[in-house]
CSV table of N, CA, C and O in Angstrom, one decimal:
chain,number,residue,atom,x,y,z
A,639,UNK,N,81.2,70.8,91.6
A,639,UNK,CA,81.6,71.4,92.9
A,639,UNK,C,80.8,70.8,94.0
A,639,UNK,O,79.6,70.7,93.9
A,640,UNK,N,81.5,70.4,95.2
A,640,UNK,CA,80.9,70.0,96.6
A,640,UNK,C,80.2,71.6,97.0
A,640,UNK,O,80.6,72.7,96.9
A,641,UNK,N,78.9,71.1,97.3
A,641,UNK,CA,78.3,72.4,98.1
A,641,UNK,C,76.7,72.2,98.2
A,641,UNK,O,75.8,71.7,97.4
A,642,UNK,N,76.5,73.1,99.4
A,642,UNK,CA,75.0,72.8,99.9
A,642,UNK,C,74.3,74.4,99.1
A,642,UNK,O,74.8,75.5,98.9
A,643,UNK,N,73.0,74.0,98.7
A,643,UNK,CA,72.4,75.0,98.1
A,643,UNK,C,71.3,75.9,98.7
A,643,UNK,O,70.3,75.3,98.3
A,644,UNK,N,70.8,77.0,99.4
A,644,UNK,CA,69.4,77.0,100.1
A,644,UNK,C,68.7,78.1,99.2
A,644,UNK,O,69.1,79.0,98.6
A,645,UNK,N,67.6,77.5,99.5
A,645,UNK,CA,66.3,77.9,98.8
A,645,UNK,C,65.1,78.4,100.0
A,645,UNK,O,64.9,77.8,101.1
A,646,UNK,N,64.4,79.3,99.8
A,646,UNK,CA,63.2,79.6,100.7
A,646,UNK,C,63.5,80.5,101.7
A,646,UNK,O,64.4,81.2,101.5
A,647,UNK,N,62.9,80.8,102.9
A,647,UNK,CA,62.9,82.4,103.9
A,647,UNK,C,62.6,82.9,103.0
A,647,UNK,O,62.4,82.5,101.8
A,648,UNK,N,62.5,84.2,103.5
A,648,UNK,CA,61.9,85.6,103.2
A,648,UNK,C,61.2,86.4,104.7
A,648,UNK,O,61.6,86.1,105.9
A,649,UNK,N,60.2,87.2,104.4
A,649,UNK,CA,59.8,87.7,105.4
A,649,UNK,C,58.0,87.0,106.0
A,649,UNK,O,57.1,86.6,105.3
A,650,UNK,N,58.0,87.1,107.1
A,650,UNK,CA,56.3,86.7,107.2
A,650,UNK,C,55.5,87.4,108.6
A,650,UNK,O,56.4,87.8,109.4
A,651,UNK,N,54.6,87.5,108.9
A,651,UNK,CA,53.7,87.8,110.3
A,651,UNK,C,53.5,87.0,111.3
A,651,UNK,O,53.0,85.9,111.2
A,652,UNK,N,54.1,87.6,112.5
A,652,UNK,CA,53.8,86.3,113.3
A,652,UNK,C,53.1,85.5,113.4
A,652,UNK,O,52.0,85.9,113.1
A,653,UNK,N,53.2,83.9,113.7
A,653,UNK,CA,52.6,83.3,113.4
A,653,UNK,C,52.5,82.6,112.1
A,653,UNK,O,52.3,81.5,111.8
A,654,UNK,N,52.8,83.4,111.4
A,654,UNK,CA,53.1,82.5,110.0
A,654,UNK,C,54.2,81.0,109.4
A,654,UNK,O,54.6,80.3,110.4
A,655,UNK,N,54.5,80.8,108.5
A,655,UNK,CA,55.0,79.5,108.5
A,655,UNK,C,56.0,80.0,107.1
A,655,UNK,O,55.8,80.7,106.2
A,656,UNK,N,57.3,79.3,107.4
A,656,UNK,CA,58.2,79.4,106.0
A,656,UNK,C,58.6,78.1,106.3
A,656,UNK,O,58.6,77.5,107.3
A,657,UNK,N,59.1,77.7,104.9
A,657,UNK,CA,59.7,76.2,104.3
A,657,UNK,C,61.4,77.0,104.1
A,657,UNK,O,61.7,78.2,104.0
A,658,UNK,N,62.2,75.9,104.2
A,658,UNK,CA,63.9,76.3,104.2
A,658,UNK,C,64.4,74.8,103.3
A,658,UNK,O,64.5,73.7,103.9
A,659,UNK,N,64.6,75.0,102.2
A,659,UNK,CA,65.2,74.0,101.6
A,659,UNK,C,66.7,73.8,101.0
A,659,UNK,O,67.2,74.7,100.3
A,660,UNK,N,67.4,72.7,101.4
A,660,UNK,CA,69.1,72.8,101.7
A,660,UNK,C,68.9,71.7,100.2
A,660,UNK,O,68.2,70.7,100.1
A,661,UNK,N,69.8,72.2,99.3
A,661,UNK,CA,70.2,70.8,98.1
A,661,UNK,C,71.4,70.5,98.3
A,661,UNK,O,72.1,71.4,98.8
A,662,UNK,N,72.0,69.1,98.0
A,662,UNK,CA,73.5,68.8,98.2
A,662,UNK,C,73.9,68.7,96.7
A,662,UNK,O,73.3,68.0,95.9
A,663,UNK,N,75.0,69.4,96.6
A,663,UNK,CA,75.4,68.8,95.4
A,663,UNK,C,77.4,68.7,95.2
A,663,UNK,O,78.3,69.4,95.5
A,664,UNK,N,77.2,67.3,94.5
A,664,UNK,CA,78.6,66.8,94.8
A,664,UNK,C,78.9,66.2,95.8
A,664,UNK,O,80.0,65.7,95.9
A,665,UNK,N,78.2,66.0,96.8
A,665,UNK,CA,78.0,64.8,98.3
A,665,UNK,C,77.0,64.2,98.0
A,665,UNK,O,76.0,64.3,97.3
A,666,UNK,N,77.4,63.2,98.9
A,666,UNK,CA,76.7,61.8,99.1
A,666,UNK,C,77.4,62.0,100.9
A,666,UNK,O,78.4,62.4,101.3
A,667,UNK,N,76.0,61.6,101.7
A,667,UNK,CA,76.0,61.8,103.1
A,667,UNK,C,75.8,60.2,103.3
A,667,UNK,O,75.2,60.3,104.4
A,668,UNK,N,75.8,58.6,103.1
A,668,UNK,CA,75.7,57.9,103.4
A,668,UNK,C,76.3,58.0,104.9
A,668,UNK,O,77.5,58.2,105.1
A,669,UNK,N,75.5,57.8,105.7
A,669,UNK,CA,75.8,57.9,107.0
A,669,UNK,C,76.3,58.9,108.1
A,669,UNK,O,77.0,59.0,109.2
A,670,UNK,N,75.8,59.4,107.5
A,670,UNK,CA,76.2,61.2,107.5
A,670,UNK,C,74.9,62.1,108.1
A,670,UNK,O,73.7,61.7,107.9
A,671,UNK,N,75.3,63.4,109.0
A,671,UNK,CA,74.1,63.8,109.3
A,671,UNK,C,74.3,65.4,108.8
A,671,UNK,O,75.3,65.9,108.5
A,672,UNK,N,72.9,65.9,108.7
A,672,UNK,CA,72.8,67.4,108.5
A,672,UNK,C,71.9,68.4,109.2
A,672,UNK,O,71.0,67.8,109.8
A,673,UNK,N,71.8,69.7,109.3
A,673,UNK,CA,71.3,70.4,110.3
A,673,UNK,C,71.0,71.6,109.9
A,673,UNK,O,71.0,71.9,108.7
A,674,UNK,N,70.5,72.6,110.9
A,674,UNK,CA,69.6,73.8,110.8
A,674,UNK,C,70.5,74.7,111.5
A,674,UNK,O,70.5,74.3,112.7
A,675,UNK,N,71.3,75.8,111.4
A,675,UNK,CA,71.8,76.7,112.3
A,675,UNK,C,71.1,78.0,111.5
A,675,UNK,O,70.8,78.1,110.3
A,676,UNK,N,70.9,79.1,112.9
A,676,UNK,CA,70.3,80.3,112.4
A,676,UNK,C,71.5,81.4,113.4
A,676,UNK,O,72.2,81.0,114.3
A,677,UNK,N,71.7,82.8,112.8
A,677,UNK,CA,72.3,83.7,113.6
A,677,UNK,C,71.6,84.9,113.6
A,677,UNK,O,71.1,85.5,112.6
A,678,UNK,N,71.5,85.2,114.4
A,678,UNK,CA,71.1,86.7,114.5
A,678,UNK,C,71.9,88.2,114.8
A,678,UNK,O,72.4,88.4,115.9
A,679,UNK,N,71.9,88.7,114.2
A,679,UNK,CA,72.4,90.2,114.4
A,679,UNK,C,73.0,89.9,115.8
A,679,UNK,O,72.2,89.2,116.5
A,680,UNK,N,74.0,90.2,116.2
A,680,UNK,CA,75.1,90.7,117.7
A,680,UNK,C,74.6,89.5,118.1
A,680,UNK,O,74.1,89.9,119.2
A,681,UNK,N,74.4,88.3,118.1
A,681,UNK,CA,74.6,86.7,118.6
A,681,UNK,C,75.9,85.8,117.6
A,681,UNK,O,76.5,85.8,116.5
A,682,UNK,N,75.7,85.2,118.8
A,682,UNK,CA,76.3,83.6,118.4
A,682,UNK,C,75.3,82.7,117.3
A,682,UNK,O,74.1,82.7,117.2
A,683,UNK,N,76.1,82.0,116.8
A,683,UNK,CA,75.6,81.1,115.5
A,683,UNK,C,74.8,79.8,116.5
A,683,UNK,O,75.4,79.1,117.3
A,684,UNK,N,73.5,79.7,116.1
A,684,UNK,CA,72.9,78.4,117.4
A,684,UNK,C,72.4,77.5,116.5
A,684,UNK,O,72.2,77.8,115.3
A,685,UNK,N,72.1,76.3,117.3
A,685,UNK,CA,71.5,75.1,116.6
A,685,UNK,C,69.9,75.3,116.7
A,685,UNK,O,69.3,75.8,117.6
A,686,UNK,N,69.5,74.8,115.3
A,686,UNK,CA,67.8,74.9,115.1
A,686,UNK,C,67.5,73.3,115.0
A,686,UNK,O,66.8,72.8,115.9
A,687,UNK,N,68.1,72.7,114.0
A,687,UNK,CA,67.6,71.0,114.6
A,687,UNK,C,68.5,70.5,113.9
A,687,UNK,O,69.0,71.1,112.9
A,688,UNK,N,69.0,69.0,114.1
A,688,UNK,CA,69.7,68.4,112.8
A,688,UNK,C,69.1,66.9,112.5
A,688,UNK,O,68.4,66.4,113.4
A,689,UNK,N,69.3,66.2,111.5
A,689,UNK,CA,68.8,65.2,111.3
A,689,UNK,C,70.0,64.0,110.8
A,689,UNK,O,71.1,64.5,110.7
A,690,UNK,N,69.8,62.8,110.5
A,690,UNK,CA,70.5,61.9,110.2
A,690,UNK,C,70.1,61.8,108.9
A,690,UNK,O,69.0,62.0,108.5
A,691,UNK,N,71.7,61.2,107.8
A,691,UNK,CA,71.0,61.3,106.1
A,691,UNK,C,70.4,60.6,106.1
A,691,UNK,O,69.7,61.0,105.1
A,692,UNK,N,69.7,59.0,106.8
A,692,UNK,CA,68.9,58.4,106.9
A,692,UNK,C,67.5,59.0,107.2
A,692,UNK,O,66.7,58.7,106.3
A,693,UNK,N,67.0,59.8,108.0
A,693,UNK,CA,65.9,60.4,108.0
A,693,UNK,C,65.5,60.6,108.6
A,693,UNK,O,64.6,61.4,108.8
A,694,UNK,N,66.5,59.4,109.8
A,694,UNK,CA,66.0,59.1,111.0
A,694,UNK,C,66.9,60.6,112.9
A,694,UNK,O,67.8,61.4,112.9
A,695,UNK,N,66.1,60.2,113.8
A,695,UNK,CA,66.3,60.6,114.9
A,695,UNK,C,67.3,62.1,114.7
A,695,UNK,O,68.4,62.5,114.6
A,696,UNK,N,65.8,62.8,114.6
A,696,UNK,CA,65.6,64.5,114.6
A,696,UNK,C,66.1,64.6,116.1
A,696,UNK,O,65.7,63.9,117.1
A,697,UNK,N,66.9,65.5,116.1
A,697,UNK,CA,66.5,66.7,117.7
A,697,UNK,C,66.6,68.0,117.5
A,697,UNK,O,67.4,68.3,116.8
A,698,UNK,N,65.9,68.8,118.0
A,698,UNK,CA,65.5,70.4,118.1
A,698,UNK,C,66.3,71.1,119.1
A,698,UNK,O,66.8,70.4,120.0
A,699,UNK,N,66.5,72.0,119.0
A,699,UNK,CA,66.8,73.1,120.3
A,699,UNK,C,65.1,73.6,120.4
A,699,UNK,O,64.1,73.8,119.7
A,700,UNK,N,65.5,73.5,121.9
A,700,UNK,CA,63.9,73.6,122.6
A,700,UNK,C,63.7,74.5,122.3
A,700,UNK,O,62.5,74.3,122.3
A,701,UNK,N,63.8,75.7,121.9
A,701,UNK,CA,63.3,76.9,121.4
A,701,UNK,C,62.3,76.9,120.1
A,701,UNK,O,61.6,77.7,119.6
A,702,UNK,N,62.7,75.6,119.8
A,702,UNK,CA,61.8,75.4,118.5
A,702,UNK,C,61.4,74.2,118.2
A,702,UNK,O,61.3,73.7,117.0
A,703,UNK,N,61.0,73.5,119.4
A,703,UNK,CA,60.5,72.5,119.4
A,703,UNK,C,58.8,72.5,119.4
A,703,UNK,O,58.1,73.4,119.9
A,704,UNK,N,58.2,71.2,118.6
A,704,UNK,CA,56.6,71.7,118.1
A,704,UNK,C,56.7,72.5,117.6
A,704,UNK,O,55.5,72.6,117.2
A,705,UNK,N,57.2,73.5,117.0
A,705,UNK,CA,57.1,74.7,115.9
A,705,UNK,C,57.9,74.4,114.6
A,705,UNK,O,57.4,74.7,113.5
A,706,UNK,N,58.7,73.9,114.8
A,706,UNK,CA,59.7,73.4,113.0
A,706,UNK,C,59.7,71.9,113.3
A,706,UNK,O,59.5,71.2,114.3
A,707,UNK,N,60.2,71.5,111.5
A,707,UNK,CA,60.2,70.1,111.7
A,707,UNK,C,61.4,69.9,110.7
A,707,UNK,O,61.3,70.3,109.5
A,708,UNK,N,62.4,69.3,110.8
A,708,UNK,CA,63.4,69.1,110.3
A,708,UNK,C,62.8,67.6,109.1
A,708,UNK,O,62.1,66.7,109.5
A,709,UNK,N,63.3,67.6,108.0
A,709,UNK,CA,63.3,66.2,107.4
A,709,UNK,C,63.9,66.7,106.0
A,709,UNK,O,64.3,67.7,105.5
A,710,UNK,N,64.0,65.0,105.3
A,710,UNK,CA,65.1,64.4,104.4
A,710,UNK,C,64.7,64.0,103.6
A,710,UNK,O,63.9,63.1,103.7
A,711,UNK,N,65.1,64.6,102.4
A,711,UNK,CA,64.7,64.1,100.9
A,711,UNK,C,65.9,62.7,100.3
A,711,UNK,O,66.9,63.2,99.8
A,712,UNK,N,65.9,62.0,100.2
A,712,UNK,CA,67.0,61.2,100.1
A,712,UNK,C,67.3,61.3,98.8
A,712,UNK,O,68.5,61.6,98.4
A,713,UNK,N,66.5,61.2,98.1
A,713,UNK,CA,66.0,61.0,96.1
A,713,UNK,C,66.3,62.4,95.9
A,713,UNK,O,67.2,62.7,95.0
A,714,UNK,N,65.8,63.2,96.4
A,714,UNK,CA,66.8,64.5,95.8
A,714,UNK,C,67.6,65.4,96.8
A,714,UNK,O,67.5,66.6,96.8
A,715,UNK,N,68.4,64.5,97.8
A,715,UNK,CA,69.6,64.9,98.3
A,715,UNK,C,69.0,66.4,99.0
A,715,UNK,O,69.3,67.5,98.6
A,716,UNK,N,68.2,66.2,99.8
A,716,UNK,CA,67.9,67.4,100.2
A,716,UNK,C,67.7,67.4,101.7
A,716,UNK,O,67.7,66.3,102.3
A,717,UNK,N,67.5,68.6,102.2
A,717,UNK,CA,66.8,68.4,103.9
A,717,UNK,C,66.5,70.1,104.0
A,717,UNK,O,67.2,71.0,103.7
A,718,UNK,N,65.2,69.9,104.7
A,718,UNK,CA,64.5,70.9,104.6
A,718,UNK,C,64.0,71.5,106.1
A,718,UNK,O,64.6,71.1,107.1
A,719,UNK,N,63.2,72.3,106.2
A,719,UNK,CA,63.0,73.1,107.4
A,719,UNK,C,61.9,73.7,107.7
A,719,UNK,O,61.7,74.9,107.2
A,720,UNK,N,60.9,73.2,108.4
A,720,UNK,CA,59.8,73.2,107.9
A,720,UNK,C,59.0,74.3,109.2
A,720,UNK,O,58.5,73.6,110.1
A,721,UNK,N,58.8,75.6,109.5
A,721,UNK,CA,59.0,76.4,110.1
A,721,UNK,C,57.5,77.4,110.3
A,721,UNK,O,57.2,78.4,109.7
A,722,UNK,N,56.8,76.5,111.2
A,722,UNK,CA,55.7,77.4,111.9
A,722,UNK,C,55.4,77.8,112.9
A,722,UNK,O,56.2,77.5,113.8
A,723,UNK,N,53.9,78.8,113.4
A,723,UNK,CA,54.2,79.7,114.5
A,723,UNK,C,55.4,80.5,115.2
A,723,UNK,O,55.8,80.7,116.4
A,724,UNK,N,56.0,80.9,113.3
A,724,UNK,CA,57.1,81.7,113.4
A,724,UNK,C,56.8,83.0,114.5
A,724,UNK,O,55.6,83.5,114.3
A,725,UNK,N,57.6,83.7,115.5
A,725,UNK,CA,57.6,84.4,116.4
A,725,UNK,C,58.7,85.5,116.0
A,725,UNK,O,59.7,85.0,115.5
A,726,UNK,N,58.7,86.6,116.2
A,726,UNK,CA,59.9,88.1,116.0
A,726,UNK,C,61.2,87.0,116.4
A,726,UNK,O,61.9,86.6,115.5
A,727,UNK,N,61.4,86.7,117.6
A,727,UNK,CA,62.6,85.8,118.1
A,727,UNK,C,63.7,84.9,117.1
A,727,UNK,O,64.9,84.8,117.2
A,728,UNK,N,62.5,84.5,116.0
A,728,UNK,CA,63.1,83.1,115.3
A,728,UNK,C,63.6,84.3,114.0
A,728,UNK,O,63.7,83.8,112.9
A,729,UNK,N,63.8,85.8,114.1
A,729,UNK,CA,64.6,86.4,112.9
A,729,UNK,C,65.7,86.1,113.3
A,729,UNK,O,66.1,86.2,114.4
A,730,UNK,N,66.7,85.4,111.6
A,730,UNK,CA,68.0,85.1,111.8
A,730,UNK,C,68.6,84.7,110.2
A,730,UNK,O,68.0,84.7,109.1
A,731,UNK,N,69.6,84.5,110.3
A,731,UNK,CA,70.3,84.0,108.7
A,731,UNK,C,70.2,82.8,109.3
A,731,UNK,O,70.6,82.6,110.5
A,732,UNK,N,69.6,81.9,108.4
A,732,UNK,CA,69.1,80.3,108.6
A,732,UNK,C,70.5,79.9,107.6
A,732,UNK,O,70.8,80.5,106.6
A,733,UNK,N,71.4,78.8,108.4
A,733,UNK,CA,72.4,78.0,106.9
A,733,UNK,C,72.3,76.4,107.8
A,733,UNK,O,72.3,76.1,109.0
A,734,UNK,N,72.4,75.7,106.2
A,734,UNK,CA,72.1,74.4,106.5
A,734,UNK,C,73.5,74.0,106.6
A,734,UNK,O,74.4,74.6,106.1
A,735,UNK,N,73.6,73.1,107.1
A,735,UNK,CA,75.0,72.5,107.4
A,735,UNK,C,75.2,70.4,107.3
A,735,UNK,O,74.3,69.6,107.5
A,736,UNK,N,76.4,70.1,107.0
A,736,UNK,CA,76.4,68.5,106.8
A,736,UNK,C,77.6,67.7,106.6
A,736,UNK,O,77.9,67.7,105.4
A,737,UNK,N,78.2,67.0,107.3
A,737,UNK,CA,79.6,66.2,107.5
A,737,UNK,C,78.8,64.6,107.8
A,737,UNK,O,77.8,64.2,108.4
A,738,UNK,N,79.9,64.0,107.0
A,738,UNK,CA,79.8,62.2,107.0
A,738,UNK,C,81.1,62.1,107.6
A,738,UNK,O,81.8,63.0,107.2
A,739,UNK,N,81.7,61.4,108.5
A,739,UNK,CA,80.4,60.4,109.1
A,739,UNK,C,79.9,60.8,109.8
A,739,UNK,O,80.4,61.9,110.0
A,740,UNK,N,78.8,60.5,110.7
A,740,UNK,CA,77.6,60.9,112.2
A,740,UNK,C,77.4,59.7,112.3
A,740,UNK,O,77.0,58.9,111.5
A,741,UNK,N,77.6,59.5,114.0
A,741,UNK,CA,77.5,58.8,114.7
A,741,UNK,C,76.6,59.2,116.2
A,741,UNK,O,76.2,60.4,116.3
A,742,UNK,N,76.5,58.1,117.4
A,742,UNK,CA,75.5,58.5,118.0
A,742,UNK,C,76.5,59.4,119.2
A,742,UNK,O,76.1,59.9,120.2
A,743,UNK,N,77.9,59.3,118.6
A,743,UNK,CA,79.0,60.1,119.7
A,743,UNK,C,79.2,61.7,119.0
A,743,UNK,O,80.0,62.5,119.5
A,744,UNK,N,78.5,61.9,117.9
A,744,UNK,CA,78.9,63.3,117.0
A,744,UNK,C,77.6,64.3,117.9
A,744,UNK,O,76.5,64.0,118.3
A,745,UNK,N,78.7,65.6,118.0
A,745,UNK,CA,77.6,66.6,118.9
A,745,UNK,C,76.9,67.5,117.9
A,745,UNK,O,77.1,68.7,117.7
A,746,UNK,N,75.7,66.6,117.1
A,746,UNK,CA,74.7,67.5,116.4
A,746,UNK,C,74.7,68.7,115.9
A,746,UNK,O,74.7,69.2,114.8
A,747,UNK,N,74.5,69.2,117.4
A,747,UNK,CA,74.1,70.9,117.3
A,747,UNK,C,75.2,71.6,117.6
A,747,UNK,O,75.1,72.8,117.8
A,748,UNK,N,76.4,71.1,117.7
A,748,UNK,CA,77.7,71.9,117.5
A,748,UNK,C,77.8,72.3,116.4
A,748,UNK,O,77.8,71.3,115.6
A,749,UNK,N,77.9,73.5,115.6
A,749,UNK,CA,78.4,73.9,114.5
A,749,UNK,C,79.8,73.7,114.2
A,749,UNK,O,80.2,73.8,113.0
A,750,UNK,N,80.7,73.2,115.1
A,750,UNK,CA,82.1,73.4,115.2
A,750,UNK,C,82.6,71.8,114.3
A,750,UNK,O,83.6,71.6,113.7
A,751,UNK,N,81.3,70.8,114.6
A,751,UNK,CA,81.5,69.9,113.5
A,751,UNK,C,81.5,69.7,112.3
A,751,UNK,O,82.4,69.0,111.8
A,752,UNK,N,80.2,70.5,111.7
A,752,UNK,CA,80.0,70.1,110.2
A,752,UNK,C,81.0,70.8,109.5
A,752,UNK,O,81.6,71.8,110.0
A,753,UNK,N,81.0,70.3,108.4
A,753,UNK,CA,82.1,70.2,107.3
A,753,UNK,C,81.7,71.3,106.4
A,753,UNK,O,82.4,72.3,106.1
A,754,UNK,N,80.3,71.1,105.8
A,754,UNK,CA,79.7,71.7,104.8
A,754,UNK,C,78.5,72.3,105.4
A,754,UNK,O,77.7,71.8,106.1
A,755,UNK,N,78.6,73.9,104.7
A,755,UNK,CA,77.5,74.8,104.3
A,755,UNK,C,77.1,75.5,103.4
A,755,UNK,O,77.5,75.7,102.3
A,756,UNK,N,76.2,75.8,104.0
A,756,UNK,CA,75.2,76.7,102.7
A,756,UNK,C,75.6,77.8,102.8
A,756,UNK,O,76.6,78.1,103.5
A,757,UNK,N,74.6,79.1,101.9
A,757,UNK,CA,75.3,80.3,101.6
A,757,UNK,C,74.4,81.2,103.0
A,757,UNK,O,74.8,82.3,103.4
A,758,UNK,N,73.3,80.6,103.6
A,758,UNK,CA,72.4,81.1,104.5
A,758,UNK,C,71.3,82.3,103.5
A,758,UNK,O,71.4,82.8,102.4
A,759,UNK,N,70.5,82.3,104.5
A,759,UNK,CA,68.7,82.7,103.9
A,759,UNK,C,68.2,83.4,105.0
A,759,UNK,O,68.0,82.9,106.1
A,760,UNK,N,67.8,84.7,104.6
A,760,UNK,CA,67.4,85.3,105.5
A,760,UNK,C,66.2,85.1,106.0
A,760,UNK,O,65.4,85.1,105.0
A,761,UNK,N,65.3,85.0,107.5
A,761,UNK,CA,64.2,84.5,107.4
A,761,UNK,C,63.5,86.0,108.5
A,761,UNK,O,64.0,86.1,109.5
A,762,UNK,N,62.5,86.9,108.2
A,762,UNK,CA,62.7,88.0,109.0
A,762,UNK,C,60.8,87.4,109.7
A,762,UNK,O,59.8,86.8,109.2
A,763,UNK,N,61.0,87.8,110.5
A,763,UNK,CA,59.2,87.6,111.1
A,763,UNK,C,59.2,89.3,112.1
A,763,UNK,O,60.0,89.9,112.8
A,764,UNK,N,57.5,89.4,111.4
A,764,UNK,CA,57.5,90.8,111.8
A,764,UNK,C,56.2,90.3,113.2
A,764,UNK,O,55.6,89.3,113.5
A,765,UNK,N,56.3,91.7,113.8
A,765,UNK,CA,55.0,91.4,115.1
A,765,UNK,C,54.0,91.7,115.0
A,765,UNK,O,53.1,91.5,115.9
C-alpha cells in the first residue's frame, strides 16, 4: 500500500526538543518534494517547513525558523522534523505530507498540493 508513516511527538516543557519522523512506503519521490504541516484546535492546517526528495533547498514558515530543521533520509525513504525550543504556540497535530513532481514553480507550503499523508502526531508543549 502507498502511504506515509509517522513516528515520534508526544508531550514536552518548554523549551524542550521532539524529533517527528515521516516513512514512505510504496513511493518513490524521485523528484518530488515533502513537508511538515501542523493544526491546531479551532485553526487552519499551516505549513511548518518542506523539503525536496533530494535533500536539497528547505524553507520554514518563519514561525519556526532557527527552531526546527527539516531533513531527508534517502536510504530509508524518510524525512524528519527535527523540533527545538519548543514553545506552548507550536501545540498541534503534526502530518507529514509528499507529491512528485516538485518543481521550483510548486507552492511548497500549500497543503492544497500534496498528494500524500500521514495519519498525524500529536505534539503537546506545556509552559
Amino acid at each position: 500500500a502507498q502511504q506515509l508513516v509517522q513516528s515520534g511527538g508526544g508531550s514536552v516543557q518548554a523549551g524542550g526538543s521532539l524529533r517527528l519522523s515521516c516513512a514512505a512506503f510504496g513511493l518513490t519521490f524521485s523528484g518530488g518534494c515533502m513537508a511538515w504541516f501542523r493544526q491546531a484546535p479551532g485553526k487552519e492546517r499551516e505549513a511548518v517547513a518542506s523539503i525536496y526528495a533530494s535533500g536539497f533547498f528547505k524553507i520554514y514558515a518563519d514561525s519556526v525558523k532557527d527552531r526546527f530543521t527539516i531533513f531527508r533520509d534517502n536510504a530509508k525513504n524518510t524525512v524528519s522534523l527535527q523540533m527545538n525550543s519548543l514553545k506552548p504556540e507550536d501545540t498541534a497535530i503534526y502530518y507529514c505530507a509528499a507529491r512528485a513532481p516538485c518543481n521550483s514553480a510548486t507552492r511548497r507550503l500549500d497543503p492544497g498540493v500534496y498528494i500524500y499523508w500521514g495519519q498525524g502526531t500529536q505534539v503537546t508543549v506545556s509552559s
